[in-house]
Coordinates of C-alpha atoms in Angstrom, one line a residue:
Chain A
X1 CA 0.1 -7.7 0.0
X2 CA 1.7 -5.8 -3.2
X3 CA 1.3 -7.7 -6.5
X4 CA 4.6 -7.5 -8.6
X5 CA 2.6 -5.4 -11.7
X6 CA 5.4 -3.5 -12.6
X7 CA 9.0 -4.4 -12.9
X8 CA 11.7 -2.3 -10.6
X9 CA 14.6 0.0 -11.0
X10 CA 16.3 0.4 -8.4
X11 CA 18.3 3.2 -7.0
X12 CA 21.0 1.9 -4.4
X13 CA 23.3 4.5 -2.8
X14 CA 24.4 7.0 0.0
X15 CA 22.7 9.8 1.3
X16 CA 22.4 11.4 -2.5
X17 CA 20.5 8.6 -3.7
X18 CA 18.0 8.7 -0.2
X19 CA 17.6 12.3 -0.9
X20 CA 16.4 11.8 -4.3
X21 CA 12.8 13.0 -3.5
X22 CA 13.2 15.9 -0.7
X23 CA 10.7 18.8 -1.6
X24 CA 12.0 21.5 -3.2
X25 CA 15.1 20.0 -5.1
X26 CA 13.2 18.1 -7.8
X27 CA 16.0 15.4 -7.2
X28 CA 16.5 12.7 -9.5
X29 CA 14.4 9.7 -7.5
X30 CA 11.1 12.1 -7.8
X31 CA 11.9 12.9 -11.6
X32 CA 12.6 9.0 -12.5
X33 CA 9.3 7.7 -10.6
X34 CA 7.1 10.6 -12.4
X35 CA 8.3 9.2 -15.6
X36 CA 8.2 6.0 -15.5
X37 CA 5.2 5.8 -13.7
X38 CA 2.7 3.0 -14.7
X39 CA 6.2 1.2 -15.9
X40 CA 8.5 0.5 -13.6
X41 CA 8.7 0.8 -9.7
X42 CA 11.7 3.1 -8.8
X43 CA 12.4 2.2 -5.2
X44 CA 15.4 4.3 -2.7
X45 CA 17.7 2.2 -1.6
X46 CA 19.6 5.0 0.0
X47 CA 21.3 4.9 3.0
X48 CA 22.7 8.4 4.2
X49 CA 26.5 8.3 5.3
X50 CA 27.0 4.6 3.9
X51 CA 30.1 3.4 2.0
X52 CA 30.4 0.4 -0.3
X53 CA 31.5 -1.8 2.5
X54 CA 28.5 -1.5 4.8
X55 CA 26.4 -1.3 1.5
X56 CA 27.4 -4.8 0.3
X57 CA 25.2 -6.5 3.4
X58 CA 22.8 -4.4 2.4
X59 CA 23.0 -4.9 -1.1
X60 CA 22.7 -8.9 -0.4
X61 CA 19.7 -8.8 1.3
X62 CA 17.8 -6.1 -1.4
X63 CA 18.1 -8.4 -4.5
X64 CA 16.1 -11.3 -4.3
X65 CA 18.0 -14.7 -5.6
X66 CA 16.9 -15.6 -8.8
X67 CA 15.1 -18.9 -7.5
X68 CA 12.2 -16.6 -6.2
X69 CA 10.2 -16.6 -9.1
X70 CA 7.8 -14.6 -6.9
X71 CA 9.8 -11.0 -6.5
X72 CA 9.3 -7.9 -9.0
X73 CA 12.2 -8.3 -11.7
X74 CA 15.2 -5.9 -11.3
X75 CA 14.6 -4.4 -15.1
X76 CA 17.4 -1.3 -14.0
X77 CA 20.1 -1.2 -11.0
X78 CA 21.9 2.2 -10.7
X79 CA 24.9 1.9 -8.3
X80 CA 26.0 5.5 -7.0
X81 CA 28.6 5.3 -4.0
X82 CA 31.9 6.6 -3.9
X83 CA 30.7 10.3 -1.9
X84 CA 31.2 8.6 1.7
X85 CA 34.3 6.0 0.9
X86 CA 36.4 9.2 -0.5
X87 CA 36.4 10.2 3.0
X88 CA 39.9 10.6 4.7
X89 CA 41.5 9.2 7.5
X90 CA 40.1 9.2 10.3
X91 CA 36.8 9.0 9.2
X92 CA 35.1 5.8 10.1
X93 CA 33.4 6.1 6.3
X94 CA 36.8 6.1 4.9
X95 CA 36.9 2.8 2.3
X96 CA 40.1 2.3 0.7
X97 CA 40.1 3.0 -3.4
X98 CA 41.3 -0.5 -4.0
X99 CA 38.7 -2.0 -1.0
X100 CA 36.2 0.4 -2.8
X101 CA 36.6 -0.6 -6.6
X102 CA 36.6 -4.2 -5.7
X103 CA 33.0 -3.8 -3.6
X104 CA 31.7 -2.7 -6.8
X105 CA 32.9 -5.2 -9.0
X106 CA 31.1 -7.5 -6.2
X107 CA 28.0 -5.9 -6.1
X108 CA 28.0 -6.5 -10.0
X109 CA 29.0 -9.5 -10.2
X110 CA 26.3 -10.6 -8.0
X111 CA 24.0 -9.9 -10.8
X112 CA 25.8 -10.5 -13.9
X113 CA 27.3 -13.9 -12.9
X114 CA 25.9 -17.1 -14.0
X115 CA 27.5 -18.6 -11.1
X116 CA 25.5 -16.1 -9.0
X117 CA 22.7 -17.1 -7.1
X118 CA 21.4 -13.6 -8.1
X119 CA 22.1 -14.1 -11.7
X120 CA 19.8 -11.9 -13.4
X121 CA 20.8 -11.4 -17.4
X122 CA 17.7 -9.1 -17.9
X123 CA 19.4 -6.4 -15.2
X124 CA 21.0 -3.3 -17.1
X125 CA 23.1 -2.1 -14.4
X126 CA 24.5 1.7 -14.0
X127 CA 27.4 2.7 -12.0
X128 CA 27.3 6.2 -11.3
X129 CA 30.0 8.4 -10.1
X130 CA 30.0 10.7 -7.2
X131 CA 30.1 14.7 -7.9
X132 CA 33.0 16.1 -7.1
X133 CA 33.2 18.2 -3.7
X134 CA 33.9 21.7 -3.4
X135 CA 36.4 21.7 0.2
X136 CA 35.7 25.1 0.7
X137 CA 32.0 25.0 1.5
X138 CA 32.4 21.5 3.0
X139 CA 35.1 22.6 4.9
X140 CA 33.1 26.1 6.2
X141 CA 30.2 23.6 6.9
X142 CA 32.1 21.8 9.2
X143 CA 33.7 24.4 11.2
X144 CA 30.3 25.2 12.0
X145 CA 28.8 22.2 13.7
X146 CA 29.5 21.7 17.8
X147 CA 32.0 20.3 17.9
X148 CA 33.9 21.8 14.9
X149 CA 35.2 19.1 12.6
X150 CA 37.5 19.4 10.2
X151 CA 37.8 18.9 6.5
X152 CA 37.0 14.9 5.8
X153 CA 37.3 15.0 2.0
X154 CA 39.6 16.4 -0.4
X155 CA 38.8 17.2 -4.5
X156 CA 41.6 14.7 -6.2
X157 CA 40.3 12.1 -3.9
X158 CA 36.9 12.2 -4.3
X159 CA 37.8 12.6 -8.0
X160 CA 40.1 9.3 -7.8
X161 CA 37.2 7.2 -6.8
X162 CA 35.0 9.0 -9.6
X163 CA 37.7 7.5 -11.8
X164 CA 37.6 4.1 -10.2
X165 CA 33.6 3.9 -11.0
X166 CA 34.3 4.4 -14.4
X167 CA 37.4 1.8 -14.2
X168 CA 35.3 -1.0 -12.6
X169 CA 31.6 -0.5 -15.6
X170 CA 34.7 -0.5 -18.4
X171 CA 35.9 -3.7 -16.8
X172 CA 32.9 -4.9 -15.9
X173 CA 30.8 -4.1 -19.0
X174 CA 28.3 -2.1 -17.3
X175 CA 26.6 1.3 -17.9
X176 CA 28.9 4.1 -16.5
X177 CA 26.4 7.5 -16.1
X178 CA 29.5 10.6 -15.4
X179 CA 28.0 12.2 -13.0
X180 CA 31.6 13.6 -11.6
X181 CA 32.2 15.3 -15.2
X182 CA 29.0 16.6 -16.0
X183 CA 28.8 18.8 -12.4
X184 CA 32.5 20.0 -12.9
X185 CA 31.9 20.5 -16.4
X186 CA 28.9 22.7 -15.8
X187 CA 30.8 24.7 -13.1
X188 CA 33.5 25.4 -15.9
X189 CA 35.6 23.3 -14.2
X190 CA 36.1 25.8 -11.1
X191 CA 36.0 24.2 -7.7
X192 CA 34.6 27.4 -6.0
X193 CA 31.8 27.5 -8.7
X194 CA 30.6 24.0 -7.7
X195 CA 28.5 26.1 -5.6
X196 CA 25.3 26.5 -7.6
X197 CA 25.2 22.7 -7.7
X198 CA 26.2 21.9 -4.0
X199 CA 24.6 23.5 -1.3
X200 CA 26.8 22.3 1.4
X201 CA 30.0 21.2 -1.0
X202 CA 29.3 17.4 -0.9
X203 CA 25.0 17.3 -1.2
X204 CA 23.6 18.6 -4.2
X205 CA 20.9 20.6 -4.9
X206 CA 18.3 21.2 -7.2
X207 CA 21.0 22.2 -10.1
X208 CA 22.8 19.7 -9.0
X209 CA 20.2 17.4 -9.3
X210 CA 18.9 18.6 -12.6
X211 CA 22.5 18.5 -14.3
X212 CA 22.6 14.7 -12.8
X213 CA 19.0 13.5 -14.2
X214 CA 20.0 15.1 -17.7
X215 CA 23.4 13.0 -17.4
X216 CA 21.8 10.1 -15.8
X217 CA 18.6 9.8 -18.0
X218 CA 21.0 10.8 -21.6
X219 CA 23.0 7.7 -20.5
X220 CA 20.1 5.6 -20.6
X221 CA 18.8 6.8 -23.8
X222 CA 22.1 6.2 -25.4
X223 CA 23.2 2.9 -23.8
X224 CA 20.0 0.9 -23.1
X225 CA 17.3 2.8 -24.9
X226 CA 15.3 -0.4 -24.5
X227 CA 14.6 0.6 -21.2
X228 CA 13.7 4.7 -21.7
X229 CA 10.8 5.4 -20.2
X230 CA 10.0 6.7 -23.4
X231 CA 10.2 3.4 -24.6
X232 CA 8.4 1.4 -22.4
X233 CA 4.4 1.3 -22.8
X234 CA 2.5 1.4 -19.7
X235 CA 1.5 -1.5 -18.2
X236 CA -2.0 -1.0 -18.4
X237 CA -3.6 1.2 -21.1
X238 CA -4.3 4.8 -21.2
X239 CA -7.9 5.4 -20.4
X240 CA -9.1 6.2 -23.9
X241 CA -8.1 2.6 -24.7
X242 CA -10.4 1.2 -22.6
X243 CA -13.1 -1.5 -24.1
X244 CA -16.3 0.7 -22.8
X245 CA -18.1 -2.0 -23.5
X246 CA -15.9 -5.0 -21.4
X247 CA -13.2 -3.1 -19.2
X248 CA -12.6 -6.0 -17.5
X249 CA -11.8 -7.6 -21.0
X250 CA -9.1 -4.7 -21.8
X251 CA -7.5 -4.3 -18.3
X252 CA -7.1 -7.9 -17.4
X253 CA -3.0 -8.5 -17.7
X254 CA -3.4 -12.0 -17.3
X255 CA -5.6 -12.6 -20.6
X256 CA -3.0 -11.1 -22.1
X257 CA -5.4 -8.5 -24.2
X258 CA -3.8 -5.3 -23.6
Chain B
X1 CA 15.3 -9.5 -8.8
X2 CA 14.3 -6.9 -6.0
X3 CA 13.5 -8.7 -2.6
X4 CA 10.5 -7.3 -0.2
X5 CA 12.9 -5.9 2.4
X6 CA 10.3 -3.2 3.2
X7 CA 6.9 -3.1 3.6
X8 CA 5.0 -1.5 1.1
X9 CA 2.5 2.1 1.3
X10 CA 0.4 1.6 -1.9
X11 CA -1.2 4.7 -3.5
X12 CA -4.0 3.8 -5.6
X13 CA -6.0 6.4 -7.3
X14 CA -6.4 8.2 -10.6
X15 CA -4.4 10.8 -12.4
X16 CA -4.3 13.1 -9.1
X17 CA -2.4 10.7 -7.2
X18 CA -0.6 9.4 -10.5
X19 CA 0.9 12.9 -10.5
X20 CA 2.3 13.0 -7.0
X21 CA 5.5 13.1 -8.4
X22 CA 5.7 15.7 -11.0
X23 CA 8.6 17.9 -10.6
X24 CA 7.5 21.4 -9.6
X25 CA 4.6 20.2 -7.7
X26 CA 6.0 18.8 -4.6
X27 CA 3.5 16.5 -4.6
X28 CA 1.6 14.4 -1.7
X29 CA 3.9 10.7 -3.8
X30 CA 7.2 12.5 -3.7
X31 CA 6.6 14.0 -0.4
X32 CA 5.7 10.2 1.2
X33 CA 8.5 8.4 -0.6
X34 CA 10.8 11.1 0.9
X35 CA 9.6 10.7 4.7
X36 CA 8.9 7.3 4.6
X37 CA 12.4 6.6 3.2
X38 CA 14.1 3.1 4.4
X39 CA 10.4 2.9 6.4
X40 CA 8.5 1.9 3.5
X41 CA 8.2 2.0 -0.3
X42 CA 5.7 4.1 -1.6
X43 CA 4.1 2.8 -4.9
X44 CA 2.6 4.8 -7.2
X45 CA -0.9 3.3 -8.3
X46 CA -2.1 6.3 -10.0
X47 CA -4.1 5.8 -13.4
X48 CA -4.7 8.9 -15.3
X49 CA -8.4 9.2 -15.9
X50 CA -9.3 5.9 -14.4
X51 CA -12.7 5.7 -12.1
X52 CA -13.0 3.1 -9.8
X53 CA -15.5 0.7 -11.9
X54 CA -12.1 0.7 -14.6
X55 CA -9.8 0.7 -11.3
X56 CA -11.0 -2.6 -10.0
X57 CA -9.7 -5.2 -12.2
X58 CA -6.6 -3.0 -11.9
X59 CA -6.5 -3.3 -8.1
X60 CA -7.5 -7.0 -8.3
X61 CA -4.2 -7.2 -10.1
X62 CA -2.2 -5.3 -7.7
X63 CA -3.0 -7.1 -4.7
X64 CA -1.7 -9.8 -3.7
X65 CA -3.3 -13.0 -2.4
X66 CA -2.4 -13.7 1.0
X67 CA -1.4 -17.0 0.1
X68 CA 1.8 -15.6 -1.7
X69 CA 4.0 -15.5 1.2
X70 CA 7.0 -13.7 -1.2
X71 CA 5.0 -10.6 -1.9
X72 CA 6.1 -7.1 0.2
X73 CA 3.7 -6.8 3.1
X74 CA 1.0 -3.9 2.4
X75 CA 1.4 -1.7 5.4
X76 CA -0.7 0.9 4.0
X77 CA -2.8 1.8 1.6
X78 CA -4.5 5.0 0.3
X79 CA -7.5 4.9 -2.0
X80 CA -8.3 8.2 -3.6
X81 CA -10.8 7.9 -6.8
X82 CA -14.1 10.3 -7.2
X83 CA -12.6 13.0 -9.8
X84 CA -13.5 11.6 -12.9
X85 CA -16.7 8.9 -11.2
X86 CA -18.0 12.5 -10.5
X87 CA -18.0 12.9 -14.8
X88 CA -21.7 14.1 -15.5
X89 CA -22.9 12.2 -18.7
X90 CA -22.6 11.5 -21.7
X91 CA -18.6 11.4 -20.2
X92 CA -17.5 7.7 -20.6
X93 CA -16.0 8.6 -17.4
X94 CA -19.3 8.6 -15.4
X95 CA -20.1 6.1 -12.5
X96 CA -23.3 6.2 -10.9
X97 CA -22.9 7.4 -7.2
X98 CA -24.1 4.4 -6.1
X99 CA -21.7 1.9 -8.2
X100 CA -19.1 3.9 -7.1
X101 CA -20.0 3.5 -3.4
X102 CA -20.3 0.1 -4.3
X103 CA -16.8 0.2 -6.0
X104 CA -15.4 1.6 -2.7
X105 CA -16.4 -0.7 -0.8
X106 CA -15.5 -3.9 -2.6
X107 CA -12.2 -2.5 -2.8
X108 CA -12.1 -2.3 1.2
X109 CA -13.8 -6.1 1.6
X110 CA -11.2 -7.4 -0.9
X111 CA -8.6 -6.4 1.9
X112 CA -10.5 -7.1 5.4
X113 CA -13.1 -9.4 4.7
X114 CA -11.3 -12.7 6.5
X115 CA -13.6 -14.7 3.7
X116 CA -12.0 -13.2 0.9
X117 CA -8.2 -14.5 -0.5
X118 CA -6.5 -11.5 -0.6
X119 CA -7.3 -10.8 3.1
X120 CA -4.7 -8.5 5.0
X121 CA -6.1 -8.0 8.7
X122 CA -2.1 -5.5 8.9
X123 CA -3.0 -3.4 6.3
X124 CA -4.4 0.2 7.3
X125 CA -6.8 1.6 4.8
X126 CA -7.3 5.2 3.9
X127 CA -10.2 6.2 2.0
X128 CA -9.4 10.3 0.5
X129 CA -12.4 12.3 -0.8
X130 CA -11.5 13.8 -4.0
X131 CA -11.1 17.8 -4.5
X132 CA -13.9 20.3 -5.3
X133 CA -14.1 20.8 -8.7
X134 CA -13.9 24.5 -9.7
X135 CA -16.2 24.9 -12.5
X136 CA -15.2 28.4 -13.8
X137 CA -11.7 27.1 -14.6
X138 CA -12.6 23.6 -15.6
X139 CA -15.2 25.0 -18.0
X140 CA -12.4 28.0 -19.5
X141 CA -9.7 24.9 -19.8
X142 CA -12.4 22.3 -21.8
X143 CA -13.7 25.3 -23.7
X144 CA -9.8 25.9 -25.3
X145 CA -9.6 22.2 -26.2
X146 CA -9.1 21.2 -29.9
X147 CA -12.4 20.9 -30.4
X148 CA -13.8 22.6 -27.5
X149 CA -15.3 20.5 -25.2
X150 CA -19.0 21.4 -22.8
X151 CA -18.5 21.1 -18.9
X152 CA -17.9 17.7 -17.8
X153 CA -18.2 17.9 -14.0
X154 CA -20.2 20.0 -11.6
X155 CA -19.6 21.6 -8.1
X156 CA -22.4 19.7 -6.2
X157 CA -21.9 16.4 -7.9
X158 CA -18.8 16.3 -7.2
X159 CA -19.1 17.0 -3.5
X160 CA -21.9 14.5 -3.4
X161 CA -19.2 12.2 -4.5
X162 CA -17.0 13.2 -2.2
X163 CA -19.6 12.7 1.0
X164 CA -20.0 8.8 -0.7
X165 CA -16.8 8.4 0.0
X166 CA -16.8 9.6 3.9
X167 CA -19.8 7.1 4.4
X168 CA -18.2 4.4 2.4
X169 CA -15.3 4.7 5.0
X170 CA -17.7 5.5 8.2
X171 CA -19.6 2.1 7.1
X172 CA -16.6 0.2 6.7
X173 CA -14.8 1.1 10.2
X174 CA -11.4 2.6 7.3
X175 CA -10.0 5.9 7.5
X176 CA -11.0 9.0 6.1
X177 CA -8.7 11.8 5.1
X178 CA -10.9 14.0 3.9
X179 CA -9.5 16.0 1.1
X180 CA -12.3 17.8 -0.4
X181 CA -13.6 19.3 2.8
X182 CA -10.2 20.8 3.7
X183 CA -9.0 22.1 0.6
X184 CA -12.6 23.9 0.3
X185 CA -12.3 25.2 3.6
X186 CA -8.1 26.5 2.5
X187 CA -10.4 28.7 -0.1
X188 CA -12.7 30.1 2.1
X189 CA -15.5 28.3 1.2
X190 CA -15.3 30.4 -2.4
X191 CA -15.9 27.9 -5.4
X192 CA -13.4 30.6 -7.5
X193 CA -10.9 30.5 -4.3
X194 CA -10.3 27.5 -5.5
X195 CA -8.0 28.8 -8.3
X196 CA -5.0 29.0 -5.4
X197 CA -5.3 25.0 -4.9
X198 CA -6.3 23.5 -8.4
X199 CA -4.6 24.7 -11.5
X200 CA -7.2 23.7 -14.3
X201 CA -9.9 23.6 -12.3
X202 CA -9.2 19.9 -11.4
X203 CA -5.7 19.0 -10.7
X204 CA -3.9 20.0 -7.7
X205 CA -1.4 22.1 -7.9
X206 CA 2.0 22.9 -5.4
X207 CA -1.0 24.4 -3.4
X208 CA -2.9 22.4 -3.8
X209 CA -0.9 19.0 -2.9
X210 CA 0.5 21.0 0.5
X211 CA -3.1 21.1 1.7
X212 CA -4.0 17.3 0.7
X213 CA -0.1 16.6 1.9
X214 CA -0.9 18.0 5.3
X215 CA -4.6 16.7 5.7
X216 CA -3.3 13.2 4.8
X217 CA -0.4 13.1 7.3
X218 CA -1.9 14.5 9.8
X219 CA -4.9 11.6 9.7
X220 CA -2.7 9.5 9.9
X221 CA -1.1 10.5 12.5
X222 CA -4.3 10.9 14.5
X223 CA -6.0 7.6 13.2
X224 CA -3.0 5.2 12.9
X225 CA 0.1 7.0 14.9
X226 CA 1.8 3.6 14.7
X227 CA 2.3 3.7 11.0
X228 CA 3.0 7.5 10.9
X229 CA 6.6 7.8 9.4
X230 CA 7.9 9.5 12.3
X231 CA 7.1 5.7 14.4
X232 CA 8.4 3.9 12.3
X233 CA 12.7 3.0 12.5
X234 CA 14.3 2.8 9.5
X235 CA 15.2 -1.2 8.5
X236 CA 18.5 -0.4 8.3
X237 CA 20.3 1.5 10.7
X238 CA 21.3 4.6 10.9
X239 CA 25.5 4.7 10.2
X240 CA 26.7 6.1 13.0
X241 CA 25.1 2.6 14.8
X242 CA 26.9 0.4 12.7
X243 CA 29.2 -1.8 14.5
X244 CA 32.6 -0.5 12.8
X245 CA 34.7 -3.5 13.7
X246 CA 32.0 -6.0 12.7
X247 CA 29.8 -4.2 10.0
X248 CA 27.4 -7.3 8.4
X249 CA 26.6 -8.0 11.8
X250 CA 24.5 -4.5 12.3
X251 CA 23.5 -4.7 9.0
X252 CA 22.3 -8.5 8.9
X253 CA 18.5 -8.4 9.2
X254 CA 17.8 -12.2 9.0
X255 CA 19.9 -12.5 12.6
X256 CA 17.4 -9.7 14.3
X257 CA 20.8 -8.0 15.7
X258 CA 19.7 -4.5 14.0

């Protein structure tokens, strides 16, 4: 079985967050588990097409309750829904925005409440905010499939629950990472340019990705820079650190020597 | 804290499997975490110089005994040392070829030796011969060092290293994904081929990782098909089988009605 070495961050989500390592897009899961390798686990906990409310069950049964002394500590929890419960009527993924802002505050409160069973002060948390869609391409990439469908988002709404992340980690106390801003600030705030960052107007790709590890990663530097990669030492030492002499003595984590 | 809600594929190795990740690469970590997604959780075990007389007390550590009934199950796991054990002396990095078949192998018995306490009869072992070493490069890339550095590998001894670890996994009744052979085979059998696969000589590049990628998959898919991502259901369903009028029902693991 797997030894808890390394502490996690976790990366719970929609399909955005499970696509976070798909060759070719140098998404945001690969780029955060190639730098903090050797200190932390980053695990997906992506689930393509989910909302908050089917992610909440979920979300119960991935943190372990804080009377299992045994499970890898949650050093980092980034949140990033909102894509799937901005859908219209009559989308089954459609979550109200009231229904939606109060699954979040849930989820957080899980962790942050010291009435919680899954109290864990040591978790920074990040709520991150869906990008915003570009209903052209979505709506062209609809009309395509067998059966056509039609148009299942719409920009103000998606950007409403973008708002309501950032109203809930305000509230809440919690990291906010833009994510909304940052794409339609880097498409000059054009809808129709929101195609070099979204290939099919709601997934993004590698631009996408890259504008949203920058924001993500800059978030983290500025609001819990304690937990940087670049300021976390690996968790066993670089291999010119080694005692040639006893390596045993200088890789042993339990003696406490490295 | 993060609970075990999936088994666990454990990639332990040195700085070739460390960088699995890197962005640009496409690498043979990224590409795993991204097919085994809601399957299982690919770790990256990948120490950066590390040969497998250092990598022992490391693995010891990242084991764990099979009495701690709160640890992720290990599902898989892929050893892949023999770049820098090949290190010709005086490198500090050298391991006799015999010590490190030795290494090898107590690494295996740890795992399915029924006397030993971090036993794990579930867990499928794949042993990976490291790449051929192209000298020409290697030797160019040392040589431009501050201050340059002599030749710290050879082809031969490498490969020699590389055959240790086929009989080390013949012996042992594990699996071999054997790396070295297929990626001197991709270059014709041409020590300077080797240029297309390894970027300095040693490392894998995009290449590079698409051959070991490939060769790894497809063992596995000849050796242990029920372990191959494409066999395995993802732990949570997909979305469009969630039951819409009763959600944390589908989605409730602990009552098996997934």
């Amino acid at each position: 079985m797997a030894a808890p070495i390394q502490d996690v961050f976790m990366l719970f989500g929609d399909s955005i967050t499970q696509g976070g390592w798909e060759p070719g897009l140098n998404g945001f899961g690969q780029r955060l588990t190639h730098v903090y390798a050797r200190r932390l686990d980053v695990l997906n906990r992506g689930f393509s097409g989910y909302n908050t409310t089917w992610g909440m069950p979920v979300f119960e049964q991935c943190i372990a309750k804080a009377s299992d002394k045994y499970a890898p500590r949650l050093r980092m929890l980034a949140i990033w829904f909102g894509a799937n419960d901005a859908c219209i009527k009559p989308s089954p993924q459609h979550v109200p925005l009231a229904t939606f802002a109060a699954n979040l505050k849930q989820m957080v409160d899980m962790i942050k409440s010291p009435k919680s069973e899954y109290y864990s002060p040591t978790t920074r948390i990040i709520l991150i905010s869906p990008p915003p869609v570009n209903t052209h391409a979505r709506k062209a990439a609809l009309a395509e499939r067998e059966p056509p469908m039609a148009l299942d988002r719409e920009f103000d709404i998606t950007r409403a629950y973008a708002d309501a992340v950032r109203d809930v980690a305000a509230a809440e106390g919690v990291i906010f990472a833009d994510v909304w801003t940052a794409i339609y600030e880097a498409a000059d705030k054009d809808e129709v340019k929101l195609d070099k960052f979204l290939g099919d107007g709601l997934h993004l790709n590698e631009n996408g990705y890259d504008v949203m590890y920058k924001t993500l990663i800059d978030t983290i530097g500025k609001e819990c820079p304690e937990v940087h990669y670049a300021n976390i030492g690996p968790v066993f030492p670089p291999w010119v650190a080694i005692d040639l002499e006893n390596p045993a003595k200088s890789l042993n984590l339990a003696k406490g020597e490295t």
